[in-house]
XYZ file of C-alpha atoms in Angstrom:
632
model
C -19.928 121.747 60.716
C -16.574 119.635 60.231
C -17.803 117.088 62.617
C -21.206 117.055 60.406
C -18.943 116.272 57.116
C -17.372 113.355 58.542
C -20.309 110.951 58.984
C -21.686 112.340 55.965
C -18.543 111.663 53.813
C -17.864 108.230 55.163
C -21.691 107.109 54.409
C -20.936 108.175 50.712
C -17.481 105.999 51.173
C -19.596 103.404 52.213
C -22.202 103.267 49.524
C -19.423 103.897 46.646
C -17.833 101.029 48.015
C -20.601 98.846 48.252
C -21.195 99.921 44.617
C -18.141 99.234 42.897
C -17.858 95.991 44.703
C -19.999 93.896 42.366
C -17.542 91.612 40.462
C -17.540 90.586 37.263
C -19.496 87.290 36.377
C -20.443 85.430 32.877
C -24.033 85.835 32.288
C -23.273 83.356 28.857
C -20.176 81.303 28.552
C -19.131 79.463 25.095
C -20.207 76.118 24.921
C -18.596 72.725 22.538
C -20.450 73.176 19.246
C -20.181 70.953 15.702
C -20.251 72.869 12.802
C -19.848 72.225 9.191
C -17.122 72.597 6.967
C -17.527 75.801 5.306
C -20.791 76.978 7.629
C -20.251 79.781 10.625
C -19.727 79.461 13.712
C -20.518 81.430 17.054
C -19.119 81.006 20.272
C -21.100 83.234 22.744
C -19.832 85.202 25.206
C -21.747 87.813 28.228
C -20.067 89.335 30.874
C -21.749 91.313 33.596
C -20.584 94.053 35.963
C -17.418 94.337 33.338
C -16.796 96.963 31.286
C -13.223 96.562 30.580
C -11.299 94.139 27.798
C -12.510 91.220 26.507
C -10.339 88.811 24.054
C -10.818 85.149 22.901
C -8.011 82.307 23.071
C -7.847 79.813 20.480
C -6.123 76.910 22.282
C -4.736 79.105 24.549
C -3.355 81.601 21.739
C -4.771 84.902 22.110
C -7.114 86.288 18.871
C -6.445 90.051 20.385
C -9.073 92.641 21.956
C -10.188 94.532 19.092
C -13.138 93.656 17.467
C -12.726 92.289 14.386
C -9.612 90.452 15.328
C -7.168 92.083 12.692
C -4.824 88.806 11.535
C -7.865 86.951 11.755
C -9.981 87.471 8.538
C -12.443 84.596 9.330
C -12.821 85.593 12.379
C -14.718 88.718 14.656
C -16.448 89.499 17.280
C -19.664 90.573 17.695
C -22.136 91.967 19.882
C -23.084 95.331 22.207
C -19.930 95.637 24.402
C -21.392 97.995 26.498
C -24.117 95.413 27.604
C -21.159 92.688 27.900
C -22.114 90.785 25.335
C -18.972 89.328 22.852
C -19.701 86.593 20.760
C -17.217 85.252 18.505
C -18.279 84.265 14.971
C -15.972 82.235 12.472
C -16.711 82.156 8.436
C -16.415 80.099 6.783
C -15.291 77.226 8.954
C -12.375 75.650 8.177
C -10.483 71.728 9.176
C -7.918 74.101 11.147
C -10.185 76.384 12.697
C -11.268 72.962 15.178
C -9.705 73.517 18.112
C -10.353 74.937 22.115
C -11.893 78.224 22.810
C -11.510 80.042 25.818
C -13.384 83.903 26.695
C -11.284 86.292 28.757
C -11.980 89.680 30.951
C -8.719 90.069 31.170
C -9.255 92.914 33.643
C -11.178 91.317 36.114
C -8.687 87.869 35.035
C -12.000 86.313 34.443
C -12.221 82.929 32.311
C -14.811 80.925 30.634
C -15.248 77.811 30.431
C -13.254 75.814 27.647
C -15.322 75.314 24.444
C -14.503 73.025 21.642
C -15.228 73.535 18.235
C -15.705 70.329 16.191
C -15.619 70.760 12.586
C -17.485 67.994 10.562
C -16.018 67.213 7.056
C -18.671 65.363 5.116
C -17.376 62.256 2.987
C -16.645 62.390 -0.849
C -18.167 60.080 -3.477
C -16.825 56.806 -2.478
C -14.648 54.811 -5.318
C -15.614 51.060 -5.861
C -12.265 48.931 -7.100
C -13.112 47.536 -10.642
C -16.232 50.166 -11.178
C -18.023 50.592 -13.031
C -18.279 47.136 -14.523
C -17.147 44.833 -12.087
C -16.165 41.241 -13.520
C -16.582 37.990 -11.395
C -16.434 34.397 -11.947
C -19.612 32.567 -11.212
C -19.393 30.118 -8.102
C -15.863 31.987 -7.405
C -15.672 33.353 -4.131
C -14.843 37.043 -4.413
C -14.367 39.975 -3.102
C -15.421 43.662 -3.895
C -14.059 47.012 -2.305
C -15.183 49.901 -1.791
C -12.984 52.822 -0.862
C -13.509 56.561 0.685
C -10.170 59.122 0.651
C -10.047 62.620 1.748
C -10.652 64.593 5.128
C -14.255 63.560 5.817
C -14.627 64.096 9.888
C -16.176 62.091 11.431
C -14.827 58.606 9.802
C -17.967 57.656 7.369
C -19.773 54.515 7.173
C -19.651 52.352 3.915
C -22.799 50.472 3.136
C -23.405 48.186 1.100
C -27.063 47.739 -0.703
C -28.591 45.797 -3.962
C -32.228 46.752 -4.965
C -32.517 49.588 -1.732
C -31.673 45.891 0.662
C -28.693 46.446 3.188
C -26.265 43.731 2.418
C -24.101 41.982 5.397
C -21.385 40.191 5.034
C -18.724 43.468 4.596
C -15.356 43.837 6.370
C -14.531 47.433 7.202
C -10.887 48.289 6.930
C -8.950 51.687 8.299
C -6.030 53.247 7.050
C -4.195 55.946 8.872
C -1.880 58.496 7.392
C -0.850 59.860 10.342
C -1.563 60.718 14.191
C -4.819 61.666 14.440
C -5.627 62.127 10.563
C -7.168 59.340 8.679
C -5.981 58.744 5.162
C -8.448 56.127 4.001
C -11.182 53.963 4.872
C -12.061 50.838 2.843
C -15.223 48.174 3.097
C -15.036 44.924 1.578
C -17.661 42.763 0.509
C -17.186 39.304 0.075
C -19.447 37.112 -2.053
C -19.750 34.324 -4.078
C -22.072 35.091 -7.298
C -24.035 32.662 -9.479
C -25.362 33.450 -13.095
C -28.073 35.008 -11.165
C -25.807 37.688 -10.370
C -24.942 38.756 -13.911
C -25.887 42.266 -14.535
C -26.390 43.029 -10.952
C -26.372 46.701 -9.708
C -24.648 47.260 -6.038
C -24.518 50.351 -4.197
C -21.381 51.196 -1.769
C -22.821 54.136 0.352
C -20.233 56.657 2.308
C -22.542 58.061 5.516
C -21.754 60.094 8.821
C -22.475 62.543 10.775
C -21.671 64.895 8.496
C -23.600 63.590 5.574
C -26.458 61.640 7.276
C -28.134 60.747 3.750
C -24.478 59.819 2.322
C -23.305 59.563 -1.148
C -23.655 56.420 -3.430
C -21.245 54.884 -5.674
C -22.800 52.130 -7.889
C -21.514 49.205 -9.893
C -22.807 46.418 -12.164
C -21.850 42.921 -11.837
C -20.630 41.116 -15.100
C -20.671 37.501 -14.525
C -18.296 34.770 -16.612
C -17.976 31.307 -15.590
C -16.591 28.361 -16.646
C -17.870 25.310 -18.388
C -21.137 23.712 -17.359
C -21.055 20.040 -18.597
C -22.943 17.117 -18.721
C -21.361 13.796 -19.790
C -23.488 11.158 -21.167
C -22.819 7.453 -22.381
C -25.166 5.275 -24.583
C -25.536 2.571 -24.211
C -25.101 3.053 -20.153
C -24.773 -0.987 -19.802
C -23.201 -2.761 -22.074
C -21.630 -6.416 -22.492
C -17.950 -6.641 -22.940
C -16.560 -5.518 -26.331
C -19.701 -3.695 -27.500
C -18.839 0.111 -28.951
C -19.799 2.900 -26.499
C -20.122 6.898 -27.467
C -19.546 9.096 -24.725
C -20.831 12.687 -25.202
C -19.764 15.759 -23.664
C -22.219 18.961 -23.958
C -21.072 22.186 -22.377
C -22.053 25.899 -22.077
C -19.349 28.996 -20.923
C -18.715 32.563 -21.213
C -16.666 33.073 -22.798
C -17.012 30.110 -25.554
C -15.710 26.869 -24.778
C -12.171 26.562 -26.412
C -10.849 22.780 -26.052
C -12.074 19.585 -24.739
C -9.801 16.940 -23.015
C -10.708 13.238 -22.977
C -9.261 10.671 -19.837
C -9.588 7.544 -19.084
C -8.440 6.392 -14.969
C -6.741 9.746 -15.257
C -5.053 8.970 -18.192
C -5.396 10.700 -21.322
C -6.988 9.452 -24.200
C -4.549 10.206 -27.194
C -6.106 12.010 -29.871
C -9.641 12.627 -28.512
C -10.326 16.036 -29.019
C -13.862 16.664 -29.877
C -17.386 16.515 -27.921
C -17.648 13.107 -28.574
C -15.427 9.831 -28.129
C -15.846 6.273 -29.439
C -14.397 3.259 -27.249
C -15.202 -0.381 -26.994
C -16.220 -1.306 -23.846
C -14.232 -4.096 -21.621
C -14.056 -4.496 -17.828
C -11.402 -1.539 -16.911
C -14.500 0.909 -17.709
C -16.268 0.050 -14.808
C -13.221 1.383 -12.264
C -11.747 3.242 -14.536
C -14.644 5.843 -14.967
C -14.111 7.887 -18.049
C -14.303 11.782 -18.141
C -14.179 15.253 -20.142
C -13.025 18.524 -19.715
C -13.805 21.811 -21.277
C -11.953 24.670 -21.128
C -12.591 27.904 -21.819
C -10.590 31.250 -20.951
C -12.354 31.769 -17.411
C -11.445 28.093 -16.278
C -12.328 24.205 -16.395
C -14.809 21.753 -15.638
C -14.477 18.288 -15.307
C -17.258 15.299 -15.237
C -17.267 11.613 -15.537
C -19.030 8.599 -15.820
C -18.516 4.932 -15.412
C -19.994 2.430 -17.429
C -22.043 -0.521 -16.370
C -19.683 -3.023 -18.200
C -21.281 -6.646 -17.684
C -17.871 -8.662 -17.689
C -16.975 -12.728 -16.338
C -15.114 -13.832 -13.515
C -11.236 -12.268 -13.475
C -8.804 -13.636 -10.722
C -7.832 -10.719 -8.717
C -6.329 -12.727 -5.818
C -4.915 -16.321 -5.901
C -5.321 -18.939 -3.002
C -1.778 -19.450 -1.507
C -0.665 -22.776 -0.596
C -0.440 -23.734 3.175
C 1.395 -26.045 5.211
C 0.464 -26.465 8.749
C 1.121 -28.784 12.057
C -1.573 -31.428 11.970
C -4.471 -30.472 14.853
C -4.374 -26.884 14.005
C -6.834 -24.632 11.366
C -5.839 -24.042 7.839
C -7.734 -20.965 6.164
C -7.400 -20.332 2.581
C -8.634 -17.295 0.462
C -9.487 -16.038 -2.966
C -10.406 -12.472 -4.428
C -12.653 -13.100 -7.886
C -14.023 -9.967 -9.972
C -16.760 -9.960 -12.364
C -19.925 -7.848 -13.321
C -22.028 -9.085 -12.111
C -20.640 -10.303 -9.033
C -19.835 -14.168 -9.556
C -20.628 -16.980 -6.407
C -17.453 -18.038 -5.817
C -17.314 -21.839 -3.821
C -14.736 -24.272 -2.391
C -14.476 -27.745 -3.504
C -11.613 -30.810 -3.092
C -10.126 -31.896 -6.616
C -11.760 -34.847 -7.007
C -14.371 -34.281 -5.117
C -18.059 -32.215 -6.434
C -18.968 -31.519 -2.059
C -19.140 -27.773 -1.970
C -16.858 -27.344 1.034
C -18.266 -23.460 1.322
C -19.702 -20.306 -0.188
C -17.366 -16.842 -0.417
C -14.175 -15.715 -0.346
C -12.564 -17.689 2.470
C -12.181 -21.541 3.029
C -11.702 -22.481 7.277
C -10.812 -25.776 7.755
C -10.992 -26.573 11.246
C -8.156 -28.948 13.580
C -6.428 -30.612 10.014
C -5.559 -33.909 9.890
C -3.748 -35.716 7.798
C -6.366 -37.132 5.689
C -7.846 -33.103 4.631
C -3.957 -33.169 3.070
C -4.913 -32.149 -0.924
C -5.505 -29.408 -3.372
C -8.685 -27.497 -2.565
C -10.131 -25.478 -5.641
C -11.899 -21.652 -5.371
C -14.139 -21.715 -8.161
C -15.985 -18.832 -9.368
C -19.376 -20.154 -11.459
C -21.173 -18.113 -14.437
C -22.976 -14.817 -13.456
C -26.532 -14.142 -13.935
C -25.244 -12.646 -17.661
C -23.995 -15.935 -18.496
C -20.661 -15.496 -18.411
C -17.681 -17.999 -18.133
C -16.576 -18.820 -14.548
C -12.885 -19.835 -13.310
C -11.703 -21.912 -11.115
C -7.962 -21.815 -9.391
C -6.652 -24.421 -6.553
C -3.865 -24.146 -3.900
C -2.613 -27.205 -1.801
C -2.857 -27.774 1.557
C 0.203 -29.510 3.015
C -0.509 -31.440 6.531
C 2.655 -31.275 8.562
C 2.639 -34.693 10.597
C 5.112 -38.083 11.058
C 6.443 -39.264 8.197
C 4.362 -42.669 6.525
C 6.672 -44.797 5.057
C 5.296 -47.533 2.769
C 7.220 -50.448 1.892
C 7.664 -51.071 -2.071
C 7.671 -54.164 -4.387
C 10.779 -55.560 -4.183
C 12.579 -58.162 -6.881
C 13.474 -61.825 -4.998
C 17.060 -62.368 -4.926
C 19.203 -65.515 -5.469
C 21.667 -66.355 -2.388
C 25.261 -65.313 -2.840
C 23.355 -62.861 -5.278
C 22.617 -59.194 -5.235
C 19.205 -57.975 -3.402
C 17.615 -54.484 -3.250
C 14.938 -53.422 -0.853
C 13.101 -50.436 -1.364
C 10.614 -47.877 0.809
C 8.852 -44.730 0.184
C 8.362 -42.042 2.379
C 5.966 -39.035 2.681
C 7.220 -36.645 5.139
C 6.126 -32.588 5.641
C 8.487 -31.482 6.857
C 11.182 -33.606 5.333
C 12.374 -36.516 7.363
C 15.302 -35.591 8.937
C 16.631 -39.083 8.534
C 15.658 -42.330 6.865
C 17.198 -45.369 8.837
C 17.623 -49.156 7.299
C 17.855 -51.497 10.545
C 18.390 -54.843 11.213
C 19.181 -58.066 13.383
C 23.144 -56.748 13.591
C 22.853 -53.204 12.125
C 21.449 -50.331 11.248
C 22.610 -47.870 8.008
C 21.837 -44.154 7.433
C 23.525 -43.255 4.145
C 26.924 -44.575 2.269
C 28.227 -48.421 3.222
C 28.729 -51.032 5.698
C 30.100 -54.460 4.496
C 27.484 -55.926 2.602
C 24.921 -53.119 2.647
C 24.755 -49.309 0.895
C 21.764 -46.829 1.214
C 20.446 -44.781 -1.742
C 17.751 -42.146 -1.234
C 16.316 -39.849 -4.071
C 13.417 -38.347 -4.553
C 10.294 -40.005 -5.491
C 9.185 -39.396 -9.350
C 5.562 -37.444 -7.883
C 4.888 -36.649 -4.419
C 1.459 -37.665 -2.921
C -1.072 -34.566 -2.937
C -0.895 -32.679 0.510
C 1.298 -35.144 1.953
C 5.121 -33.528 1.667
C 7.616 -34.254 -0.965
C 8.459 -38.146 -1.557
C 11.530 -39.856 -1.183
C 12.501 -43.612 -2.138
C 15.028 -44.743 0.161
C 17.106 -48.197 -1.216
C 19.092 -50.688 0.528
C 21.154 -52.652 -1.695
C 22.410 -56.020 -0.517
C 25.618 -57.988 -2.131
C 26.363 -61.397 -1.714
C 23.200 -62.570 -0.162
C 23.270 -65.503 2.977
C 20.715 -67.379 4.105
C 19.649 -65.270 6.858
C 19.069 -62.261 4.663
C 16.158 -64.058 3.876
C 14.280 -65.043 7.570
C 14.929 -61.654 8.931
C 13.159 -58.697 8.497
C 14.995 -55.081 6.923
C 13.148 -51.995 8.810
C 13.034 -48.588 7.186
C 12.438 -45.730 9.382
C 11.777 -42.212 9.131
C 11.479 -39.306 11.486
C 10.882 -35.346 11.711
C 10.255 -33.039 14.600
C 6.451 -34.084 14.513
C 7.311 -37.983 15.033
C 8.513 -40.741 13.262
C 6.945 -44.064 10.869
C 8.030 -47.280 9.729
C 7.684 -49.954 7.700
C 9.529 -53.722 7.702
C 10.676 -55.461 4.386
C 11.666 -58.741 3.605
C 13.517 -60.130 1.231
C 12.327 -63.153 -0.773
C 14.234 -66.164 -2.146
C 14.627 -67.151 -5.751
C 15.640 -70.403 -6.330
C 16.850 -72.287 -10.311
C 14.668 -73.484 -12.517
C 14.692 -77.702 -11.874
C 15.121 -78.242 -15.902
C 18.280 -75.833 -15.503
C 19.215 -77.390 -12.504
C 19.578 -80.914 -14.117
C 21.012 -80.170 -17.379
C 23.821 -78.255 -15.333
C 24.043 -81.709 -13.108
C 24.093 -83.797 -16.296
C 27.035 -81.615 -18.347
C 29.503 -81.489 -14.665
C 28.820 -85.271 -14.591
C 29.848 -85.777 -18.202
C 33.156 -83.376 -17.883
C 34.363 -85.363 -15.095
C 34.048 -88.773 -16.799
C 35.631 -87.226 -19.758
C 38.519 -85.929 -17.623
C 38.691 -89.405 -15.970
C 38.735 -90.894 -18.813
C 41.581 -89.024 -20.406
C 43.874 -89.083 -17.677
C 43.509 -92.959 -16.999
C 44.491 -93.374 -20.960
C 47.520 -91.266 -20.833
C 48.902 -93.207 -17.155
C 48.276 -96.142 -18.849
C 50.328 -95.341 -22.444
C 53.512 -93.435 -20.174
C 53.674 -96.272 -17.750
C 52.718 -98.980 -19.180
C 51.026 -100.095 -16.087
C 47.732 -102.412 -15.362
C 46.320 -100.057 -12.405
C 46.606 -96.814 -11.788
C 46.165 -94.553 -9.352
C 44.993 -90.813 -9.573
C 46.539 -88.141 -7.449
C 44.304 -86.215 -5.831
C 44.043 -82.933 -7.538
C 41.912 -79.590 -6.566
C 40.044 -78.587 -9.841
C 37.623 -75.491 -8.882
C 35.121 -74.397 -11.369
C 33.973 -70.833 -9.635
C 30.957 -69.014 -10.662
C 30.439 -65.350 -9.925
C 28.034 -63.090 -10.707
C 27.230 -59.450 -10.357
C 24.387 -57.308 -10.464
C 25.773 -55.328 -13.255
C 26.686 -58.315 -15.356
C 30.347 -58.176 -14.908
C 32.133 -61.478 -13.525
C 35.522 -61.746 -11.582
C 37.356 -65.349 -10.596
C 39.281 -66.145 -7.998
C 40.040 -69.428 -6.480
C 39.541 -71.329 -3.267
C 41.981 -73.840 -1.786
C 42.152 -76.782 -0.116
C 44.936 -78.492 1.839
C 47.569 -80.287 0.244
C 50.964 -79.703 -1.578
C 51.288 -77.925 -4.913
C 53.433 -81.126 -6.185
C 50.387 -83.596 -5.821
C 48.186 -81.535 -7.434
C 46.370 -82.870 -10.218
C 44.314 -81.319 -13.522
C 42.861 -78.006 -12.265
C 39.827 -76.779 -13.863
C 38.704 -72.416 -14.001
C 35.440 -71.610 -15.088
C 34.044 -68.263 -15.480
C 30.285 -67.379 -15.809
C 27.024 -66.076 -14.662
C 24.505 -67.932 -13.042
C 21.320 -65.821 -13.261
C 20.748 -62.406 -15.052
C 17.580 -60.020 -13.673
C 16.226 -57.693 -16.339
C 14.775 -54.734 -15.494
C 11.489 -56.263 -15.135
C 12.318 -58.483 -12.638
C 12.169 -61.717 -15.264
C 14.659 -64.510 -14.711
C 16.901 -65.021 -17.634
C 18.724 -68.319 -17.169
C 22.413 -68.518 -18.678
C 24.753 -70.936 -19.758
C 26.151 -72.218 -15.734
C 29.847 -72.670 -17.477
C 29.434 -69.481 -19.584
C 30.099 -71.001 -22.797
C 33.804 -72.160 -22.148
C 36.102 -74.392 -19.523
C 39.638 -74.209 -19.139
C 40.871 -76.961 -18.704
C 44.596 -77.369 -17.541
C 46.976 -80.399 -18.658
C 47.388 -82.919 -15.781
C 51.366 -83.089 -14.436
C 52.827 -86.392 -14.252
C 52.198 -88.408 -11.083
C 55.073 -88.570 -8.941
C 55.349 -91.804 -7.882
C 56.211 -94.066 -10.914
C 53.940 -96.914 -9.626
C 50.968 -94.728 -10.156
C 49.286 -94.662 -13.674
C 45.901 -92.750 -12.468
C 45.961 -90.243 -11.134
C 42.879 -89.583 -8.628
C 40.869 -86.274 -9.425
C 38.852 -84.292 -7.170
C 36.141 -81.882 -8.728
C 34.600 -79.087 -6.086
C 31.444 -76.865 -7.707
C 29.850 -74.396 -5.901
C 27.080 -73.208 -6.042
C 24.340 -74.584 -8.687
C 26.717 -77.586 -9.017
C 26.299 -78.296 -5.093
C 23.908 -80.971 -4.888
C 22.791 -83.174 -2.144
């Protein structure tokens, strides 16, 4: 019987073994669920082949076993235990209650899966800045923001919308208050309105998940601007110094509260109304005159510039020129005028229209284009006066040296010899040459140089100079040679040869003069013969020779100076000497001969010594004249 037991027993073993040996297994395991603020949740939970404890973890914290999870009043468990079924409900749902779930047999050490329980917070009204009148400045680039606070999970959307239309254009903006918690969240819109805009109604919409229809927030535009203005003028075109009214209209919101008047930028004192009163001259058409109204939002500015029909105005003068002979001179002029005036180019002196425009090219000078050239601006099609300015043109070449009118001189007399020269650039010397010299400036025996400057240059051709060599004392071959005056500069040098020219007396003068030192010497023959003859007592006589000198000098500046000349013999035979003092010729400044007395009114006459040898009763008399007196 025992050995019938045995088999018998370990075949129930068996099958209780193989019965109990089912393990435990999740027929349902909690899964991630999203859940309203404030709605319930349920975590599922079904175990099979497990009858033993069962507990939830709430990131990783256990709830506890019992079922209704005592320190947990939102939270319980539900469901027939004995079929292995233990759900997990949570209500209301609350921000804290999002977190991991986790289903235990702790028995069997059995674990679910991980669930996570998102709770959704749906967004509050959003707040628009400025609401609910919102004021912008027309044409002002602005912008508007709209603004969500609170808790709402996930982050809403802001949207923007006018008349049920999505607008674009918004910046979205996130604020964080700390890790993982979002403080804020902004939108901004940026536009710029127009007096369209005013009274405008725009939406700012706060959507998520939460809240898929969202909640609005709406605001009304309330537009102000500045000034609109429009300037007029009338008349538009006007003639210089005819009256012009400028007037300035404007509308604004707010009202318009001041007007400003300028003129070039420059205020016009004591313009303060819509309107302003000017007479018109040429500085209106670039000096453009405008208004601006203010009012509390801002300011607007316009202007206008009048059609002001003026003449010709100089703006820019030709400059004189001076350049090397062979090479272009260019000259230029700037005229102004309303309308535009023809400006041409003409020689002084000359009515050949040289060229049209602002410039003047004269091509490869010579001396002979030397002169002033005029830039003359003629009437306009108004009517207006013209103008006309001029600028010289200086030809830089060797000097030309021109020899001038000189006086004819007398010999032994003074002589001057003249020459002009025109030199750009000045000469840097003006030489006086002849058969044994030559003479810069200052003296040499005989000769001195004089240069000064001409009284009037030659147009175009340099400044002048007169350059003057004075002779004194004149000889004979002062007057068969020739005087050459030179010039030179660093382009070349020019000359010129002079000659002097003789003056000889008048024959009338020449004889009278002949006649009275014929006469004189008689007389003083005369004389001395009587007075041998009553000392001595004598029937002949002789005369000791005696030098008598009569000397004329002369000068060029009218003074006269004596001195005498000798001749051989002893101062005891000497005989009556006779000094006389004068001028021969005087040359006004016209270059007229005025003939003067040739003994200059006077002789002196000195008493004759007694002859020496006591046989002698005349005494013989020698009388030596130069000059005039000389005769053949």
């Amino acid at each position: 019987t025992l050995r019938m037991l045995v088999p018998a027993l370990l075949v129930l073993l068996f099958c209780l073994r193989g019965c109990a040996g089912l393990s435990p297994y999740f027929l349902q395991q909690p899964e991630d669920l999203v859940v309203l603020l404030g709605d319930e949740a349920r975590l599922p939970c079904t175990l099979g082949a497990y009858w033993g404890l069962v507990q939830w973890t709430k990131d990783g914290l256990a709830l506890g076993g019992e079922r209704d999870l005592p320190g947990w009043s939102r939270y319980w468990i539900s469901g027939n235990a004995a079929s292995g079924q233990h759900d997990l409900h949570i209500r209301p749902v609350e921000i804290e209650d999002q977190a991991s779930y986790e289903c235990q047999a702790t028995q069997a050490g059995l674990r679910s899966r991980r669930a996570q329980l998102h709770v959704l917070v749906p967004p509050e009204a959003p707040q628009v800045l400025g609401g609910p009148f919102v004021s912008l400045v027309a044409g002002v680039p602005a912008n508007v923001t709209c603004r969500s606070r609170g808790d709402a999970r996930p982050t809403p959307d802001l949207l923007w919308f006018r008349d049920g239309v999505r607008l674009d254009g918004a910046t979205f903006r996130q604020t964080l208050l700390k890790e993982g918690t979002t403080g804020s969240v902004e939108s901004i819109l940026s536009l710029t309105p127009s007096s369209h805009d005013d009274g405008a109604i725009l939406v700012c919409r706060a959507r998520s998940q939460a809240l898929p229809a969202g909640k609005d927030t709406a605001i009304t535009l309330s537009l102000q601007y500045p000034p609109v203005v429009t300037l007029s003028a009338e008349p538009q075109t006007v003639q210089e110094g005819e009256k012009v009214t400028f007037l300035c209209q404007a509308t604004a919101q707010p009202p318009v509260t001041g007007y400003r008047w300028a003129k070039g930028g420059s205020s016009v004192l004591g313009a303060r109304g819509p309107m302003l009163e000017v007479v018109a001259d040429a500085s209106f058409l670039t000096a453009p005159v405008s208004c601006e109204v203010s009012n509390a939002v801002g300011s607007a500015n316009r202007s206008t510039a009048l059609d002001v029909r003026f003449g010709p105005i100089l703006q820019a003068k030709p400059k004189p020129l001076s350049v090397d002979v062979g090479e272009d001179a260019s000259f230029s002029c700037v005229w102004r005028g309303n309308p535009l005036p023809r400006v041409t180019w003409t020689r002084r002196g000359d009515a050949q229209v040289l060229a049209s425009g602002p410039t003047l090219r004269l091509l490869a000078v010579g001396p002979e284009d030397a002169g002033d050239y005029v830039c003359r601006a003629g009437p306009g099609l108004s009517g207006l006066r013209g103008g006309a300015a001029e600028a010289r043109l200086t030809v830089n070449a060797a000097p030309v040296v021109t020899a001038l009118h000189s006086a004819p001189a007398f010999l032994r007399g003074p002589a001057r010899l003249q020459c002009l020269v025109f030199a750009s650039p000045a000469p840097e010397a003006v030489v006086w040459s002849w058969d044994e010299g030559f003479l810069t400036a200052g003296s040499r025996g005989r000769f001195l140089v004089e240069t000064f400057p001409a009284p009037e240059g030659r147009g175009g051709q340099g400044p002048g100079l007169i350059s003057v060599l004075h002779i004194s004392g004149t000889q004979e071959s002062d007057f068969s040679r020739g005087f050459n005056c030179t010039a030179r500069n660093r382009l070349g040098e020019g000359g010129t040869q002079v000659r002097l020219g003789r003056r000889d007396l008048l024959p009338a003068v020449r004889i009278v003069a002949g006649v009275a030192a014929v006469a004189m010497t008689l007389l003083m023959a005369v004389t001395g013969v009587a007075l041998c003859c009553w000392r001595h007592g004598k029937a002949s006589a002789s005369f000791s020779k005696q030098k008598n000198l009569v000397r004329i000098l002369g000068s060029s500046n009218g003074s006269s100076s004596r001195g005498p000349e000798e001749e051989t013999g002893s101062s005891k035979d000497q005989g009556p000497i006779v000094h006389t003092d004068h001028s021969d010729l005087a040359l006004d400044e016209e270059g007229a001969l005025e003939t003067k007395d040739p003994t200059n009114g006077y002789y002196k006459v000195r008493g004759v010594s007694p002859p020496t040898s006591p046989d002698s009763c005349v005494t013989s008399l020698q009388l030596k004249s130069p000059g005039i007196f000389n005769f053949p």
